[in-house]
Amino acid sequence: MSSERPALYETFDERFRTGRCMDGDDRLEVLYGGCRWAEGPVYLPAWRQVIWSDIPNDRLLRWDEETGAVGVFRRRAGNTNGNTLDREGRLISCEQGNRRVTRTEHDGTVTVLADSWQGKRLNSPNDAAVKSDGSIWFSDPDFGILSDYEGYRAQSEIGSNNVYRIDPDSGQVRLVADGLGAPNGLVFSADERRLFVSDTRAGCVRVFDVRDDGTLSDGEIFAEAAAREGARFDNLRFDDGGRLWVAAMDDGVHCYDPDGTLIGRLVVPETAANISWGGAKRNRLFIAARTGLYSVVMSVTGTHPTGPGPRP
């Protein structure tokens, strides 16, 4: 029986090779391994730290890039799932246990951005994306209310799993996409004209055209998980070559060409739930996978999580 470590990269299409997607590290680095279910990594450039969620343990953890130290950023974190940054570098968190989306201010206080729609409590916000106009878009599946493991068991007041938009001026929460099985990760294309949403229960990534008034088209399927055994889609991120990287759970991390072709994947030893770009050059991919946080320095560069244009 061979004791050799499996290769990190698997190629399905020559574009994975010619796009130089395989020219970085040849192994994953284990940064931490003491979680129950890890999700939601986000890199904070100002602090050179990654904050991520350990949902069942109800805490946010942080890893320091300079020292490698890991500590608790927040306990009693509302069973936070996905995290991202807004245009001012503030932490946006989807607290699926508290059934709300929050912002951590620069002084450490927490502001509730959304906890209901049309007077009904949200299900369990999962992931968020910030557009360059300051609007915050988030998915709201029912994962956190199905049991007490990652939240609190409850009946859905809304009765469906949707995607919403928080207006940057009024704070109004508007439904932008419905009819989804379990919307999960979401990310804008570089020009912000399209929104990509993974639907874990339907086993696909859907892509929507973003209209000037902030509404979405009906959407179409971009990729399907059934093409690979063990794949289920969670969150997703773009690199600056227009390739979409998708946390595909038991099938590692998928890489899709802009035309929707699966061109390669990263082999991950645990169930890959969430990914995020970071590091000084944004070419370090952080992977939250079941019990741990992993990273790999790559030869491709990720796009910024808050869209194009200048930032404070």
Short mmCIF file of C-alpha atoms in Angstrom, two decimals:
data_model
loop_
_atom_site.label_atom_id
_atom_site.label_comp_id
_atom_site.label_asym_id
_atom_site.label_seq_id
_atom_site.Cartn_x
_atom_site.Cartn_y
_atom_site.Cartn_z
CA MET A 1 0.00 0.00 0.00
CA SER A 2 1.49 3.32 -1.08
CA SER A 3 2.05 6.01 1.55
CA GLU A 4 2.56 8.74 -1.04
CA ARG A 5 0.48 11.88 -0.67
CA PRO A 6 -2.14 12.22 -3.44
CA ALA A 7 -1.50 14.92 -6.01
CA LEU A 8 -3.02 18.30 -5.15
CA TYR A 9 -4.19 19.09 -8.70
CA GLU A 10 -6.32 17.03 -11.06
CA THR A 11 -6.69 18.15 -14.67
CA PHE A 12 -9.81 17.55 -16.78
CA ASP A 13 -9.10 20.04 -19.57
CA GLU A 14 -5.85 21.40 -20.99
CA ARG A 15 -6.97 24.94 -20.09
CA PHE A 16 -6.31 24.12 -16.44
CA ARG A 17 -2.67 23.61 -17.37
CA THR A 18 -2.24 26.37 -19.95
CA GLY A 19 -3.99 28.83 -17.62
CA ARG A 20 -1.14 28.19 -15.15
CA CYS A 21 -3.61 27.04 -12.48
CA MET A 22 -1.17 24.36 -11.30
CA ASP A 23 2.08 26.32 -10.98
CA GLY A 24 1.84 27.19 -7.28
CA ASP A 25 2.43 25.05 -4.19
CA ASP A 26 2.24 21.29 -4.67
CA ARG A 27 0.61 20.65 -1.31
CA LEU A 28 -1.98 22.07 1.08
CA GLU A 29 -0.81 23.71 4.27
CA VAL A 30 -2.78 22.85 7.41
CA LEU A 31 -3.28 26.04 9.42
CA TYR A 32 -5.64 24.69 12.09
CA GLY A 33 -7.45 21.43 12.82
CA GLY A 34 -9.73 21.75 15.83
CA CYS A 35 -13.16 22.67 14.43
CA ARG A 36 -16.43 20.77 14.39
CA TRP A 37 -17.59 22.27 11.08
CA ALA A 38 -15.51 25.04 9.53
CA GLU A 39 -16.96 27.61 7.12
CA GLY A 40 -16.75 31.24 6.04
CA PRO A 41 -13.04 32.20 5.81
CA VAL A 42 -12.33 35.84 4.94
CA TYR A 43 -8.93 37.53 4.74
CA LEU A 44 -8.48 40.92 6.45
CA PRO A 45 -5.64 42.68 4.59
CA ALA A 46 -5.10 45.39 7.21
CA TRP A 47 -4.45 42.82 9.92
CA ARG A 48 -3.04 40.00 7.77
CA GLN A 49 -5.48 37.65 9.43
CA VAL A 50 -8.15 35.17 8.39
CA ILE A 51 -11.41 35.05 10.30
CA TRP A 52 -13.54 31.97 9.87
CA SER A 53 -16.52 30.20 11.47
CA ASP A 54 -16.70 27.06 13.59
CA ILE A 55 -20.49 26.79 13.45
CA PRO A 56 -21.44 24.04 15.96
CA ASN A 57 -18.95 25.42 18.50
CA ASP A 58 -20.59 28.85 18.04
CA ARG A 59 -17.39 30.79 17.61
CA LEU A 60 -15.39 32.80 15.12
CA LEU A 61 -11.69 31.98 14.98
CA ARG A 62 -8.77 33.99 13.61
CA TRP A 63 -5.42 32.94 12.18
CA ASP A 64 -2.49 35.35 12.07
CA GLU A 65 -0.43 35.23 8.86
CA GLU A 66 2.69 36.67 10.48
CA THR A 67 2.87 34.34 13.50
CA GLY A 68 0.64 31.40 12.57
CA ALA A 69 -1.19 31.80 15.88
CA VAL A 70 -4.87 30.86 16.12
CA GLY A 71 -7.24 32.39 18.66
CA VAL A 72 -10.90 33.07 19.27
CA PHE A 73 -12.22 36.21 17.62
CA ARG A 74 -15.74 35.92 19.04
CA ARG A 75 -17.62 33.45 21.20
CA ARG A 76 -21.42 33.18 21.16
CA ALA A 77 -21.23 34.24 17.52
CA GLY A 78 -24.80 33.32 16.60
CA ASN A 79 -23.65 30.16 14.79
CA THR A 80 -22.14 32.37 12.10
CA ASN A 81 -21.69 30.75 8.70
CA GLY A 82 -20.40 32.97 5.84
CA ASN A 83 -18.27 36.09 6.30
CA THR A 84 -17.08 38.80 3.93
CA LEU A 85 -15.92 42.43 4.00
CA ASP A 86 -17.73 45.60 3.01
CA ARG A 87 -16.20 48.54 1.15
CA GLU A 88 -14.79 49.97 4.41
CA GLY A 89 -13.17 46.72 5.50
CA ARG A 90 -15.84 45.93 8.08
CA LEU A 91 -16.81 42.32 8.75
CA ILE A 92 -20.17 41.20 7.32
CA SER A 93 -21.42 37.98 8.92
CA CYS A 94 -24.34 35.65 8.26
CA GLU A 95 -25.48 34.52 11.71
CA GLN A 96 -27.62 31.51 10.93
CA GLY A 97 -28.37 30.79 14.59
CA ASN A 98 -29.53 34.35 15.24
CA ARG A 99 -31.19 34.39 11.79
CA ARG A 100 -29.67 37.71 10.80
CA VAL A 101 -26.95 39.49 8.81
CA THR A 102 -24.67 41.74 10.85
CA ARG A 103 -21.77 44.16 10.44
CA THR A 104 -18.93 44.43 12.94
CA GLU A 105 -17.97 48.10 13.21
CA HIS A 106 -14.40 49.35 13.55
CA ASP A 107 -14.94 49.83 17.29
CA GLY A 108 -16.09 46.21 17.70
CA THR A 109 -19.81 46.88 18.11
CA VAL A 110 -22.25 44.83 16.04
CA THR A 111 -24.95 46.35 13.83
CA VAL A 112 -27.89 44.26 12.62
CA LEU A 113 -28.38 44.82 8.88
CA ALA A 114 -31.22 42.35 8.24
CA ASP A 115 -33.23 39.93 10.33
CA SER A 116 -36.59 39.82 8.55
CA TRP A 117 -38.39 40.23 5.26
CA GLN A 118 -41.94 41.59 5.09
CA GLY A 119 -42.23 41.20 8.85
CA LYS A 120 -41.20 37.53 8.88
CA ARG A 121 -37.97 36.25 10.41
CA LEU A 122 -35.28 35.11 8.00
CA ASN A 123 -34.51 31.39 7.89
CA SER A 124 -30.75 31.21 8.47
CA PRO A 125 -28.55 33.54 6.38
CA ASN A 126 -25.67 31.61 4.87
CA ASP A 127 -23.39 33.70 2.66
CA ALA A 128 -23.08 37.32 1.52
CA ALA A 129 -21.58 39.31 -1.34
CA VAL A 130 -20.98 43.06 -1.36
CA LYS A 131 -21.45 44.98 -4.62
CA SER A 132 -19.39 48.09 -5.43
CA ASP A 133 -22.44 50.31 -4.83
CA GLY A 134 -22.43 49.17 -1.19
CA SER A 135 -25.46 46.88 -1.48
CA ILE A 136 -25.22 43.56 0.36
CA TRP A 137 -26.68 40.43 -1.21
CA PHE A 138 -27.21 37.30 0.86
CA SER A 139 -28.58 33.78 0.64
CA ASP A 140 -31.12 32.46 3.13
CA PRO A 141 -31.54 28.67 3.08
CA ASP A 142 -33.04 26.67 5.95
CA PHE A 143 -29.89 24.83 7.13
CA GLY A 144 -29.74 26.58 10.51
CA ILE A 145 -33.34 25.83 11.47
CA LEU A 146 -33.38 22.14 10.50
CA SER A 147 -31.76 21.06 13.79
CA ASP A 148 -29.97 22.35 16.85
CA TYR A 149 -26.52 21.38 15.50
CA GLU A 150 -25.79 24.55 13.52
CA GLY A 151 -28.50 26.81 14.90
CA TYR A 152 -31.90 26.36 16.51
CA ARG A 153 -34.63 24.08 15.23
CA ALA A 154 -37.62 26.09 14.07
CA GLN A 155 -40.27 26.38 11.38
CA SER A 156 -39.61 28.74 8.51
CA GLU A 157 -41.78 31.85 8.76
CA ILE A 158 -41.15 32.74 5.11
CA GLY A 159 -41.77 29.25 3.76
CA SER A 160 -39.10 29.37 1.04
CA ASN A 161 -35.34 29.69 0.56
CA ASN A 162 -34.36 32.90 -1.23
CA VAL A 163 -31.69 35.45 -2.09
CA TYR A 164 -32.08 39.04 -0.84
CA ARG A 165 -30.52 42.46 -1.38
CA ILE A 166 -29.95 45.06 1.36
CA ASP A 167 -30.15 48.59 -0.03
CA PRO A 168 -27.07 50.63 1.00
CA ASP A 169 -29.06 53.83 1.58
CA SER A 170 -32.42 52.77 3.03
CA GLY A 171 -31.44 49.42 4.51
CA GLN A 172 -34.51 47.91 2.87
CA VAL A 173 -34.39 44.14 2.37
CA ARG A 174 -35.69 43.08 -1.04
CA LEU A 175 -36.19 39.58 -2.41
CA VAL A 176 -34.21 39.19 -5.65
CA ALA A 177 -34.29 35.43 -6.36
CA ASP A 178 -36.72 32.71 -5.28
CA GLY A 179 -37.65 29.22 -6.43
CA LEU A 180 -34.31 27.83 -5.20
CA GLY A 181 -33.82 24.59 -3.28
CA ALA A 182 -31.13 25.85 -0.91
CA PRO A 183 -29.22 28.94 -2.08
CA ASN A 184 -25.76 28.92 -0.60
CA GLY A 185 -22.63 30.67 -1.90
CA LEU A 186 -22.91 33.74 -4.09
CA VAL A 187 -20.44 35.93 -5.97
CA PHE A 188 -20.53 38.66 -8.60
CA SER A 189 -18.64 38.51 -11.87
CA ALA A 190 -15.82 41.05 -12.18
CA ASP A 191 -18.02 43.51 -14.08
CA GLU A 192 -20.90 42.90 -11.63
CA ARG A 193 -23.29 42.23 -14.50
CA ARG A 194 -23.88 38.65 -13.39
CA LEU A 195 -24.51 37.00 -10.03
CA PHE A 196 -23.53 33.36 -9.53
CA VAL A 197 -25.43 31.41 -6.83
CA SER A 198 -24.81 27.83 -5.77
CA ASP A 199 -27.94 25.84 -4.98
CA THR A 200 -26.78 23.00 -2.76
CA ARG A 201 -30.07 21.11 -2.76
CA ALA A 202 -30.58 21.41 -6.53
CA GLY A 203 -26.95 20.45 -7.16
CA CYS A 204 -26.05 23.34 -9.43
CA VAL A 205 -24.60 26.81 -9.79
CA ARG A 206 -27.06 29.26 -11.33
CA VAL A 207 -26.12 32.53 -13.01
CA PHE A 208 -28.38 35.59 -13.11
CA ASP A 209 -28.10 38.80 -15.10
CA VAL A 210 -28.03 41.84 -12.80
CA ARG A 211 -30.21 44.66 -14.08
CA ASP A 212 -29.48 48.36 -13.49
CA ASP A 213 -32.35 48.59 -10.96
CA GLY A 214 -30.86 45.83 -8.79
CA THR A 215 -33.25 43.09 -9.89
CA LEU A 216 -32.20 39.76 -11.43
CA SER A 217 -33.12 37.76 -14.50
CA ASP A 218 -34.69 34.31 -14.08
CA GLY A 219 -31.26 32.73 -14.23
CA GLU A 220 -29.82 29.66 -15.91
CA ILE A 221 -27.62 26.72 -14.93
CA PHE A 222 -23.87 27.36 -15.18
CA ALA A 223 -22.58 24.08 -13.69
CA GLU A 224 -24.03 20.89 -12.21
CA ALA A 225 -22.65 18.86 -9.32
CA ALA A 226 -23.94 15.55 -10.74
CA ALA A 227 -21.05 15.56 -13.20
CA ARG A 228 -18.77 14.44 -10.33
CA GLU A 229 -19.49 11.78 -7.71
CA GLY A 230 -19.45 13.21 -4.20
CA ALA A 231 -19.75 16.81 -5.36
CA ARG A 232 -22.15 19.22 -3.69
CA PHE A 233 -21.77 22.93 -4.22
CA ASP A 234 -21.16 25.36 -1.37
CA ASN A 235 -19.49 28.77 -1.76
CA LEU A 236 -17.61 30.09 -4.78
CA ARG A 237 -15.02 32.69 -5.80
CA PHE A 238 -13.52 34.08 -9.03
CA ASP A 239 -9.91 34.50 -10.03
CA ASP A 240 -8.81 37.39 -12.21
CA GLY A 241 -8.77 35.14 -15.28
CA GLY A 242 -12.55 34.78 -15.04
CA ARG A 243 -12.38 31.20 -13.77
CA LEU A 244 -14.90 30.21 -11.10
CA TRP A 245 -13.59 28.20 -8.13
CA VAL A 246 -16.26 26.27 -6.23
CA ALA A 247 -16.06 24.47 -2.89
CA ALA A 248 -17.47 21.10 -3.96
CA MET A 249 -17.61 19.38 -0.58
CA ASP A 250 -16.42 15.74 -0.89
CA ASP A 251 -14.97 16.41 -4.35
CA GLY A 252 -12.55 19.11 -3.23
CA VAL A 253 -12.45 22.49 -4.97
CA HIS A 254 -13.62 22.70 -8.60
CA CYS A 255 -12.31 25.14 -11.21
CA TYR A 256 -14.60 26.18 -14.08
CA ASP A 257 -13.62 27.98 -17.25
CA PRO A 258 -15.73 31.07 -18.07
CA ASP A 259 -17.71 28.93 -20.53
CA GLY A 260 -18.81 26.59 -17.71
CA THR A 261 -16.42 23.71 -18.45
CA LEU A 262 -14.97 21.92 -15.42
CA ILE A 263 -11.26 22.13 -16.22
CA GLY A 264 -9.66 20.93 -12.98
CA ARG A 265 -9.88 20.58 -9.24
CA LEU A 266 -7.92 20.69 -6.01
CA VAL A 267 -7.88 17.49 -3.97
CA VAL A 268 -8.74 18.27 -0.32
CA PRO A 269 -8.46 15.65 2.47
CA GLU A 270 -11.67 16.80 4.17
CA THR A 271 -15.06 18.04 3.00
CA ALA A 272 -14.38 21.43 1.38
CA ALA A 273 -17.12 23.82 2.48
CA ASN A 274 -15.86 27.37 1.83
CA ILE A 275 -12.99 29.11 0.06
CA SER A 276 -11.58 32.65 0.04
CA TRP A 277 -8.64 34.45 -1.57
CA GLY A 278 -6.13 36.34 0.54
CA GLY A 279 -2.49 37.08 1.21
CA ALA A 280 -0.51 40.13 0.11
CA LYS A 281 -1.00 39.28 -3.59
CA ARG A 282 -4.47 37.69 -3.21
CA ASN A 283 -2.99 34.46 -4.60
CA ARG A 284 -3.36 32.41 -1.43
CA LEU A 285 -6.51 30.30 -1.39
CA PHE A 286 -7.90 29.57 2.06
CA ILE A 287 -10.11 26.50 2.39
CA ALA A 288 -12.43 25.75 5.32
CA ALA A 289 -12.88 21.98 5.29
CA ARG A 290 -14.83 20.25 8.05
CA THR A 291 -12.40 20.29 11.02
CA GLY A 292 -9.75 22.60 9.68
CA LEU A 293 -8.45 25.61 7.84
CA TYR A 294 -6.10 24.96 4.92
CA SER A 295 -4.28 27.16 2.44
CA VAL A 296 -2.35 26.93 -0.80
CA VAL A 297 -0.30 29.67 -2.47
CA MET A 298 -1.25 29.60 -6.14
CA SER A 299 -0.08 30.99 -9.46
CA VAL A 300 -3.49 32.57 -10.10
CA THR A 301 -4.87 35.61 -8.31
CA GLY A 302 -8.32 36.00 -6.79
CA THR A 303 -10.61 38.94 -7.29
CA HIS A 304 -11.41 41.29 -4.41
CA PRO A 305 -14.57 40.33 -2.44
CA THR A 306 -16.08 43.84 -2.63
CA GLY A 307 -16.02 44.37 -6.35
CA PRO A 308 -14.04 46.72 -8.62
CA GLY A 309 -13.15 50.34 -8.05
CA PRO A 310 -11.38 52.36 -5.33
CA ARG A 311 -11.77 51.66 -1.62
CA PRO A 312 -11.18 53.85 1.40
#
